[in-house]
CSV table of C-alpha atoms and ligand atoms in Angstrom, one decimal:
chain,number,residue,atom,x,y,z
A,26,MET,CA,-86.0,-223.0,34.5
A,27,THR,CA,-85.9,-221.5,30.9
A,28,ILE,CA,-87.4,-223.7,28.0
A,29,ARG,CA,-87.2,-223.4,24.1
A,30,ILE,CA,-90.1,-221.2,23.3
A,31,GLU,CA,-91.4,-223.5,20.4
A,32,THR,CA,-92.2,-226.1,23.1
A,33,ILE,CA,-94.8,-223.7,24.0
A,34,GLY,CA,-96.0,-223.2,20.6
A,35,TRP,CA,-94.0,-220.6,19.2
A,36,ASP,CA,-93.0,-220.9,15.7
A,37,ALA,CA,-91.5,-218.9,12.7
A,38,GLY,CA,-94.9,-216.8,12.0
A,39,ARG,CA,-94.7,-215.7,15.6
A,40,ALA,CA,-90.8,-214.6,15.5
A,41,GLU,CA,-92.5,-212.5,11.9
A,42,GLU,CA,-95.0,-211.2,13.7
A,43,TRP,CA,-93.1,-210.0,16.8
A,44,THR,CA,-90.3,-208.2,14.7
A,45,ARG,CA,-93.2,-206.2,13.0
A,46,GLU,CA,-93.5,-203.8,15.8
A,47,ALA,CA,-90.9,-202.4,18.3
A,48,ARG,CA,-90.8,-204.2,21.7
A,49,ASP,CA,-87.9,-202.9,23.5
A,50,GLY,CA,-87.4,-204.9,26.8
A,51,ARG,CA,-90.7,-206.8,26.2
A,52,ALA,CA,-90.8,-210.6,25.5
A,53,PRO,CA,-93.7,-213.3,24.5
A,54,GLY,CA,-95.4,-215.1,27.0
A,55,ARG,CA,-98.5,-217.7,26.7
A,56,ILE,CA,-101.4,-217.8,28.8
A,57,ALA,CA,-101.4,-220.7,31.0
A,58,VAL,CA,-104.1,-220.2,33.5
A,59,GLN,CA,-106.4,-217.4,33.7
A,60,HIS,CA,-107.0,-216.2,37.7
A,61,ARG,CA,-109.5,-213.4,39.1
A,62,GLY,CA,-107.7,-210.2,37.7
A,63,ALA,CA,-104.2,-212.2,36.9
A,64,TYR,CA,-102.7,-214.8,34.6
A,65,ASP,CA,-100.0,-217.7,34.9
A,66,VAL,CA,-98.1,-217.0,31.7
A,67,LEU,CA,-95.7,-219.5,30.2
A,68,THR,CA,-92.0,-217.9,29.0
A,69,ALA,CA,-89.0,-219.1,27.2
A,70,GLU,CA,-87.5,-218.1,31.3
A,71,GLY,CA,-90.0,-219.9,33.2
A,72,GLU,CA,-93.7,-219.1,34.4
A,73,VAL,CA,-94.8,-215.5,35.5
A,74,ARG,CA,-97.8,-214.2,37.4
A,75,ALA,CA,-99.0,-211.7,35.5
A,76,GLU,CA,-101.6,-208.5,35.4
A,77,VAL,CA,-103.0,-206.6,32.3
A,78,VAL,CA,-102.0,-203.1,32.0
A,79,PRO,CA,-105.2,-200.6,32.6
A,80,ARG,CA,-104.3,-199.5,28.9
A,81,LEU,CA,-105.2,-202.5,27.6
A,82,VAL,CA,-108.5,-203.1,29.8
A,83,ARG,CA,-109.6,-200.0,28.9
A,84,GLY,CA,-109.3,-200.3,24.9
A,85,ALA,CA,-111.0,-203.7,25.2
A,86,ALA,CA,-114.4,-203.1,23.4
A,87,SER,CA,-115.6,-206.6,25.4
A,88,ARG,CA,-114.0,-209.2,27.7
A,89,SER,CA,-113.3,-211.5,24.4
A,90,GLU,CA,-110.8,-209.1,23.9
A,91,LEU,CA,-108.4,-209.5,26.9
A,92,PRO,CA,-106.1,-212.4,27.0
A,93,VAL,CA,-107.4,-216.0,27.6
A,94,VAL,CA,-105.7,-219.3,28.0
A,95,GLY,CA,-103.5,-220.0,24.8
A,96,ASP,CA,-103.3,-216.5,23.5
A,97,TRP,CA,-99.6,-215.1,23.0
A,98,VAL,CA,-98.8,-211.7,24.8
A,99,GLU,CA,-96.5,-209.2,25.1
A,100,ILE,CA,-95.1,-209.3,28.8
A,101,GLU,CA,-92.8,-206.5,30.8
A,102,PRO,CA,-90.9,-208.2,33.0
A,103,LEU,CA,-91.2,-206.6,36.4
A,104,GLY,CA,-88.9,-208.8,38.5
A,105,PRO,CA,-88.7,-212.2,39.7
A,106,GLY,CA,-91.8,-214.4,38.5
A,107,ARG,CA,-93.7,-211.0,38.1
A,108,ALA,CA,-94.9,-209.1,34.5
A,109,ALA,CA,-97.0,-206.8,33.4
A,110,ILE,CA,-99.3,-207.7,30.1
A,111,HIS,CA,-99.0,-204.8,27.3
A,112,ALA,CA,-100.6,-206.2,24.2
A,113,LEU,CA,-102.4,-209.6,22.9
A,114,LEU,CA,-100.6,-210.8,19.7
A,115,GLU,CA,-102.9,-211.9,16.9
A,116,ARG,CA,-105.7,-215.0,17.3
A,117,ARG,CA,-105.1,-217.5,14.9
A,118,THR,CA,-107.5,-219.2,16.0
A,119,LYS,CA,-110.5,-219.5,19.0
A,120,PHE,CA,-113.2,-221.6,20.0
A,121,SER,CA,-116.0,-219.3,21.1
A,122,ARG,CA,-119.3,-220.0,22.5
A,123,LEU,CA,-122.0,-217.5,24.0
A,124,ALA,CA,-121.1,-216.7,27.4
A,125,ALA,CA,-123.3,-218.8,29.5
A,126,HIS,CA,-124.3,-215.9,32.0
A,127,ASP,CA,-126.1,-214.2,29.1
A,128,ALA,CA,-129.5,-216.1,29.3
A,129,ALA,CA,-130.0,-214.0,32.7
A,130,SER,CA,-128.5,-210.8,32.3
A,131,GLY,CA,-129.9,-210.3,28.4
A,132,VAL,CA,-126.2,-209.3,27.4
A,133,THR,CA,-124.8,-210.9,24.3
A,134,GLU,CA,-121.2,-211.5,24.8
A,135,GLU,CA,-118.7,-214.0,22.7
A,136,GLN,CA,-116.7,-216.1,25.5
A,137,VAL,CA,-114.0,-217.2,23.9
A,138,VAL,CA,-112.9,-220.6,25.3
A,139,ALA,CA,-109.5,-220.9,24.1
A,140,ALA,CA,-106.9,-219.3,21.6
A,141,ASN,CA,-104.5,-220.2,19.4
A,142,ILE,CA,-105.9,-224.0,19.3
A,143,ASP,CA,-104.5,-226.2,16.3
A,144,ILE,CA,-106.6,-229.2,17.2
A,145,ALA,CA,-110.2,-228.9,18.7
A,146,PHE,CA,-110.8,-232.2,20.5
A,147,VAL,CA,-114.5,-232.8,20.7
A,148,VAL,CA,-114.6,-235.4,23.5
A,149,SER,CA,-117.6,-237.8,24.6
A,150,SER,CA,-118.3,-240.8,26.5
A,151,VAL,CA,-119.6,-243.9,24.9
A,152,ASN,CA,-122.2,-245.0,27.7
A,153,GLU,CA,-125.2,-244.0,28.0
A,154,ASP,CA,-124.0,-240.0,28.1
A,155,LEU,CA,-123.2,-240.1,24.4
A,156,ASN,CA,-125.4,-237.9,22.1
A,157,VAL,CA,-124.8,-237.3,18.7
A,158,ARG,CA,-126.7,-234.2,18.5
A,159,ARG,CA,-124.5,-232.6,21.1
A,160,ILE,CA,-121.7,-233.7,18.9
A,161,GLU,CA,-122.7,-231.7,15.9
A,162,ARG,CA,-123.2,-229.0,18.3
A,163,TYR,CA,-119.6,-228.9,19.5
A,164,LEU,CA,-118.1,-229.5,15.8
A,165,THR,CA,-120.3,-226.5,14.6
A,166,LEU,CA,-118.1,-224.3,17.0
A,167,ALA,CA,-114.8,-226.8,16.6
A,168,ARG,CA,-114.9,-226.0,12.8
A,169,GLN,CA,-115.9,-222.6,13.2
A,170,SER,CA,-112.8,-222.2,15.4
A,171,GLY,CA,-110.3,-222.7,12.6
A,172,ALA,CA,-108.7,-225.4,14.5
A,173,ARG,CA,-108.6,-229.0,13.0
A,174,PRO,CA,-111.7,-231.0,14.8
A,175,VAL,CA,-111.2,-234.7,16.5
A,176,VAL,CA,-113.9,-236.4,17.9
A,177,LEU,CA,-112.8,-238.5,21.1
A,178,LEU,CA,-115.0,-241.2,22.3
A,179,THR,CA,-114.2,-242.3,25.8
A,180,LYS,CA,-114.7,-244.9,28.4
A,181,THR,CA,-115.3,-247.8,25.7
A,182,ASP,CA,-114.3,-250.2,28.6
A,183,LEU,CA,-117.8,-249.7,29.9
A,184,VAL,CA,-119.6,-251.0,26.8
A,185,SER,CA,-119.7,-254.4,24.9
A,186,ASP,CA,-119.7,-252.8,21.5
A,187,PRO,CA,-117.5,-249.5,21.3
A,188,ALA,CA,-117.2,-250.3,17.2
A,189,ALA,CA,-121.1,-249.8,17.3
A,190,ALA,CA,-120.5,-246.3,19.2
A,191,VAL,CA,-117.8,-245.1,16.6
A,192,ALA,CA,-120.2,-246.3,13.5
A,193,THR,CA,-123.3,-244.5,15.1
A,194,VAL,CA,-121.3,-241.4,15.7
A,195,SER,CA,-119.4,-241.6,12.3
A,196,GLN,CA,-122.4,-241.1,10.5
A,197,VAL,CA,-122.7,-237.6,11.4
A,198,THR,CA,-118.7,-236.5,11.7
A,199,LEU,CA,-118.6,-236.9,7.9
A,200,ASP,CA,-114.4,-236.4,7.5
A,201,VAL,CA,-113.7,-235.5,11.2
A,202,PRO,CA,-111.4,-238.1,12.6
A,203,VAL,CA,-113.1,-240.6,15.5
A,204,HIS,CA,-110.7,-242.1,17.5
A,205,PRO,CA,-112.4,-244.6,20.4
A,206,LEU,CA,-110.3,-244.8,24.0
A,207,SER,CA,-110.2,-245.7,27.3
A,208,THR,CA,-108.1,-244.1,29.4
A,209,SER,CA,-108.6,-246.7,32.4
A,210,ALA,CA,-107.4,-249.3,30.4
A,211,GLY,CA,-104.8,-247.6,28.5
A,212,VAL,CA,-106.4,-248.1,25.0
A,213,GLY,CA,-106.4,-245.6,22.2
A,214,LEU,CA,-103.8,-243.0,23.7
A,215,GLU,CA,-101.5,-243.2,20.5
A,216,ALA,CA,-104.2,-242.3,18.1
A,217,VAL,CA,-104.6,-239.4,20.6
A,218,LEU,CA,-100.7,-238.7,20.9
A,219,GLY,CA,-100.6,-239.2,16.7
A,220,GLU,CA,-103.1,-236.2,16.4
A,221,LEU,CA,-100.4,-233.9,18.6
A,222,GLY,CA,-96.9,-233.1,17.7
A,223,PRO,CA,-94.1,-230.8,18.7
A,224,GLY,CA,-95.3,-227.1,19.3
A,225,LEU,CA,-99.2,-228.0,18.4
A,226,THR,CA,-102.2,-227.2,20.9
A,227,ALA,CA,-105.2,-229.1,21.3
A,228,ALA,CA,-107.8,-228.3,23.5
A,229,LEU,CA,-110.1,-230.5,25.2
A,230,LEU,CA,-114.0,-229.6,25.0
A,231,GLY,CA,-116.8,-231.5,26.1
A,232,SER,CA,-119.2,-232.2,28.9
A,233,SER,CA,-118.4,-232.6,32.6
A,234,GLY,CA,-117.4,-236.2,33.8
A,235,VAL,CA,-116.6,-237.6,29.9
A,236,GLY,CA,-112.6,-238.1,31.2
A,237,LYS,CA,-111.2,-235.1,29.9
A,238,SER,CA,-108.7,-234.8,33.0
A,239,THR,CA,-108.2,-238.3,33.0
A,240,LEU,CA,-107.0,-238.4,29.9
A,241,VAL,CA,-104.8,-235.2,30.4
A,242,ASN,CA,-102.9,-236.9,33.5
A,243,ALA,CA,-102.5,-240.3,31.6
A,244,LEU,CA,-100.7,-238.2,28.7
A,245,VAL,CA,-98.8,-236.3,31.2
A,246,GLY,CA,-97.5,-239.3,33.2
A,247,ASN,CA,-98.8,-238.1,36.4
A,248,ASP,CA,-102.3,-236.8,38.4
A,249,ARG,CA,-101.3,-233.8,37.3
A,250,ILE,CA,-105.3,-232.6,37.6
A,251,LYS,CA,-107.9,-233.9,40.1
A,252,THR,CA,-110.2,-235.6,38.7
A,253,ALA,CA,-113.7,-237.2,40.5
A,254,ALA,CA,-115.9,-239.9,39.7
A,255,ILE,CA,-119.8,-239.2,38.9
A,256,ARG,CA,-121.9,-240.8,41.6
A,257,SER,CA,-125.4,-242.0,41.0
A,258,ASP,CA,-127.0,-238.7,42.5
A,259,GLY,CA,-124.7,-236.7,40.0
A,260,LYS,CA,-121.9,-235.3,42.2
A,261,GLY,CA,-118.5,-235.4,41.2
A,262,ARG,CA,-119.4,-233.5,38.0
A,263,HIS,CA,-117.5,-230.1,37.4
A,264,THR,CA,-114.4,-231.4,38.7
A,265,THR,CA,-112.1,-229.0,36.9
A,266,THR,CA,-112.3,-225.2,37.5
A,267,ARG,CA,-110.4,-223.4,35.2
A,268,ARG,CA,-109.0,-223.8,31.9
A,269,GLU,CA,-105.0,-224.8,32.1
A,270,LEU,CA,-102.3,-225.5,29.2
A,271,ILE,CA,-100.0,-228.0,29.6
A,272,VAL,CA,-97.1,-228.6,28.2
A,273,LEU,CA,-96.8,-232.6,27.6
A,274,PRO,CA,-93.4,-234.0,28.2
A,275,GLY,CA,-90.7,-234.9,25.5
A,276,GLY,CA,-92.3,-231.8,23.0
A,277,ALA,CA,-95.5,-234.3,22.0
A,278,GLY,CA,-97.4,-230.8,22.0
A,279,LEU,CA,-99.6,-229.1,24.6
A,280,LEU,CA,-103.0,-229.4,26.1
A,281,ILE,CA,-106.1,-227.0,27.1
A,282,ASP,CA,-107.7,-228.9,29.9
A,283,THR,CA,-111.5,-227.3,30.2
A,284,PRO,CA,-114.0,-227.5,32.9
A,285,GLY,CA,-117.1,-229.5,31.5
A,286,MET,CA,-120.0,-227.0,29.6
A,287,ARG,CA,-123.0,-227.7,30.8
A,288,GLU,CA,-124.6,-225.9,27.5
A,289,LEU,CA,-122.8,-225.1,24.8
A,290,GLN,CA,-124.8,-222.1,23.3
A,291,LEU,CA,-123.5,-221.1,19.4
A,292,TRP,CA,-121.6,-218.0,19.0
A,293,SER,CA,-121.5,-217.2,15.4
A,294,ALA,CA,-120.5,-220.1,12.9
A,295,ASP,CA,-122.3,-219.6,9.9
A,296,GLN,CA,-119.6,-221.7,8.0
A,297,GLY,CA,-118.8,-224.0,10.9
A,298,LEU,CA,-122.5,-225.1,10.5
A,299,GLU,CA,-122.4,-225.5,6.9
A,300,GLU,CA,-119.5,-227.5,6.8
A,301,THR,CA,-121.1,-229.8,9.6
A,302,PHE,CA,-123.8,-230.5,8.0
A,303,ASP,CA,-122.1,-230.4,4.4
A,304,ASP,CA,-124.2,-233.6,3.4
A,305,VAL,CA,-127.7,-231.5,3.9
A,306,THR,CA,-126.4,-228.0,2.5
A,307,SER,CA,-125.1,-229.6,-0.3
A,308,LEU,CA,-128.5,-230.9,-1.2
A,309,PHE,CA,-130.0,-227.4,-1.5
A,310,GLY,CA,-128.7,-227.0,-4.8
A,311,SER,CA,-130.7,-229.7,-6.5
A,312,CYS,CA,-133.9,-228.3,-5.1
A,313,ARG,CA,-135.8,-227.4,-8.4
A,314,PHE,CA,-136.2,-223.5,-6.9
A,315,ALA,CA,-133.2,-221.6,-5.8
A,316,ASP,CA,-135.1,-220.1,-2.9
A,317,CYS,CA,-137.0,-223.5,-1.4
A,318,ALA,CA,-138.0,-223.3,1.9
A,319,HIS,CA,-137.4,-227.4,1.7
A,320,ASP,CA,-141.0,-227.4,3.2
A,321,ARG,CA,-143.6,-228.1,0.7
A,322,GLU,CA,-142.1,-227.2,-2.2
A,323,PRO,CA,-142.3,-229.6,-5.5
A,324,GLY,CA,-139.2,-230.8,-6.5
A,325,CYS,CA,-137.5,-230.6,-3.2
A,326,GLU,CA,-134.1,-232.3,-2.9
A,327,VAL,CA,-134.4,-232.3,0.8
A,328,ARG,CA,-137.8,-233.8,1.3
A,329,GLN,CA,-136.8,-236.6,-1.5
A,330,ALA,CA,-133.8,-237.4,0.6
A,331,LEU,CA,-135.8,-237.4,3.7
A,332,ALA,CA,-138.4,-240.0,2.2
A,333,ASP,CA,-135.3,-242.0,0.4
A,334,GLY,CA,-133.6,-242.6,3.5
A,335,ARG,CA,-130.3,-240.7,2.2
A,336,LEU,CA,-131.2,-237.8,4.9
A,337,THR,CA,-132.4,-238.7,8.5
A,338,GLN,CA,-135.3,-236.6,10.2
A,339,ALA,CA,-133.5,-236.2,13.3
A,340,ARG,CA,-130.3,-235.0,11.5
A,341,TRP,CA,-132.3,-232.5,9.3
A,342,ASP,CA,-134.6,-231.1,12.5
A,343,SER,CA,-130.7,-230.9,14.1
A,344,PHE,CA,-129.7,-228.8,11.4
A,345,LEU,CA,-132.7,-226.5,11.6
A,346,LYS,CA,-132.5,-226.0,15.3
A,347,LEU,CA,-128.9,-224.9,15.2
A,348,GLU,CA,-129.5,-222.9,12.2
A,349,ARG,CA,-132.6,-220.9,14.2
A,350,GLU,CA,-130.1,-220.7,17.0
A,351,LEU,CA,-127.6,-219.0,15.1
A,352,GLU,CA,-130.3,-216.7,13.4
A,353,THR,CA,-131.9,-215.3,16.9
A,354,LEU,CA,-127.9,-214.9,17.7
A,355,GLY,CA,-127.7,-212.8,14.8
A,356,HIS,CA,-130.6,-210.7,15.6
A,357,ARG,CA,-129.5,-210.0,19.3
A,358,LEU,CA,-126.2,-209.0,18.0
A,359,ASP,CA,-127.8,-206.8,15.1
A,360,THR,CA,-129.8,-205.3,18.1
A,361,ARG,CA,-126.8,-204.7,20.2
A,362,ALA,CA,-124.9,-203.2,17.6
A,363,ALA,CA,-127.7,-201.1,17.0
A,364,ALA,CA,-127.9,-199.7,21.1
A,365,GLU,CA,-124.2,-199.4,20.6
A,366,GLU,CA,-124.5,-197.1,17.6
A,367,ARG,CA,-127.0,-194.8,19.7
A,368,LYS,CA,-124.7,-194.4,22.8
A,369,ARG,CA,-121.6,-193.7,20.6
A,370,GLY,CA,-120.2,-190.3,21.6
A,371,ARG,CA,-121.7,-190.7,24.7
A,372,PRO,CA,-118.8,-190.8,27.9
A,373,GLY,CA,-118.7,-193.7,30.5
A,374,SER,CA,-121.1,-195.7,28.4
A,375,ARG,CA,-119.2,-198.7,28.1
A,376,THR,CA,-119.7,-201.8,29.4
A,377,PRO,CA,-117.6,-202.2,32.4
A,378,LEU,CA,-115.3,-205.4,32.5
A,379,GLU,CA,-115.5,-207.8,34.8
A,380,SER,CA,-112.1,-210.2,34.9
A,381,GLY,CA,-112.9,-213.9,36.5
A,382,ASP,CA,-114.8,-216.8,34.5
A,383,ASP,CA,-117.9,-218.4,34.3
A,384,ASP,CA,-117.3,-221.3,32.9
A,385,LEU,CA,-119.5,-223.5,35.8
A,386,THR,CA,-123.0,-222.9,34.5
B,404,GTP,N1,-114.5,-246.7,33.1
B,404,GTP,C1,-113.6,-245.2,32.5
B,404,GTP,N2,-113.8,-244.3,33.4
B,404,GTP,C2,-113.4,-243.0,33.3
B,404,GTP,C3,-112.4,-243.1,32.1
B,404,GTP,N3,-111.8,-242.0,32.0
B,404,GTP,C4,-112.6,-241.2,33.0
B,404,GTP,N4,-113.0,-241.9,33.8
B,404,GTP,C5,-113.6,-241.5,35.1
B,404,GTP,O1,-114.7,-240.9,34.9
B,404,GTP,C6,-114.7,-239.7,35.9
B,404,GTP,C7,-114.8,-238.1,35.2
B,404,GTP,O2,-113.5,-238.2,34.8
B,404,GTP,P1,-112.4,-237.0,34.5
B,404,GTP,O3,-111.5,-236.6,33.9
B,404,GTP,O4,-112.6,-236.0,35.9
B,404,GTP,O5,-113.6,-235.7,34.1
B,404,GTP,P2,-113.7,-234.2,33.1
B,404,GTP,O6,-114.2,-234.4,31.4
B,404,GTP,O7,-112.3,-233.9,33.4
B,404,GTP,O8,-114.7,-233.9,33.9
B,404,GTP,P3,-114.7,-232.2,34.1
B,404,GTP,O9,-113.6,-231.9,35.0
B,404,GTP,O10,-116.2,-231.9,35.4
B,404,GTP,O11,-115.4,-231.3,32.9
B,404,GTP,C8,-113.6,-240.0,36.9
B,404,GTP,O12,-114.1,-240.9,37.8
B,404,GTP,C9,-112.9,-240.6,35.9
B,404,GTP,O13,-111.8,-242.0,36.7
B,404,GTP,C10,-112.4,-244.5,31.5
B,404,GTP,O14,-111.5,-244.4,30.3
B,404,GTP,N5,-113.0,-245.4,31.5
B,405,MG,MG1,-111.5,-231.9,34.2
B,406,ZN,ZN1,-135.6,-227.5,-1.0
């Protein structure tokens, strides 16, 4: 089945990028699913199964330089339904976190969860799982991604006063839109579609069980993706086990469904943190001392804002926590860079790349 390649997100900028290099016999494709060692790739000629050529794997300094869902790649058709991936096109945006296996292994590695997304839907349910601190954490990475963040509050049918939940969340989202919805009741889906558009790609990001796949199915119009109820013993979480790029019917856009992340640890996101906490960081300029630590210094605007209620202690603590996490990550990255510097030149010292995934943390 052939499609217009614009349907899967190709645009004039990509066409221009494509012609900058000689690509005889090659075609553009977009990663839809990553398997162990292979990918499902969408092309104008249909879907193909493709592997990355060894040269590309060898040249990658880390796993984050290999294709992930949403990436545009250069493929060489190898016969019906098969292809080889030769190159990665420029990543315009990427939603990254600290890879989940790191705590155990001591490795500090970026995991690109989704690439080339235009919109980052931060999904949270409004019932007892609602946690504004977690939303701030997601927004920090969503703003850093380069995509436009939008918050979706699901399962409004489960609470008596959804407007109260929207109001609570809106206190920490600043200029980011917040849409309440109930997929079960069919309420709010137009607002989600309104954020999308032809050729635009949105990733659904959020904890397990908040209803990401249920929303995808509702927008696709059938039960494309398996979903499961959360039981009182917690079973029914982590239903989705892979990330998948899905083309919505009628050119409404593209969605990337992701497995719920139990723990979202920050990858480098100084800019994202600053923007997410613009109300906080904008106070710093009014402190009496330029190097104010916002602790006991006289004339501290942060302390003043905490005292007169312009800033809540919880939001200030949340900012400090995320800032410390980024600092720790920065130290780990510095240590890693120094170690790599020492190893440089020694043959065979590069960390071996594994394919496969580790979303289910
Ligand atoms: N009451 C209610 N339940 C919903 C709604 N949307 C989804 N659910 C239910 O929530 C449960 C989890 O939904 P999923 O779509 O599988 O959640 P998910 O976010 O994809 O979860 P993972 O794949 O584990 O990340 C299912 O039982 C859904 O039927 C809603 O709007 N209202
Ligand atoms: Mg799911
Ligand atoms: Zn201060």
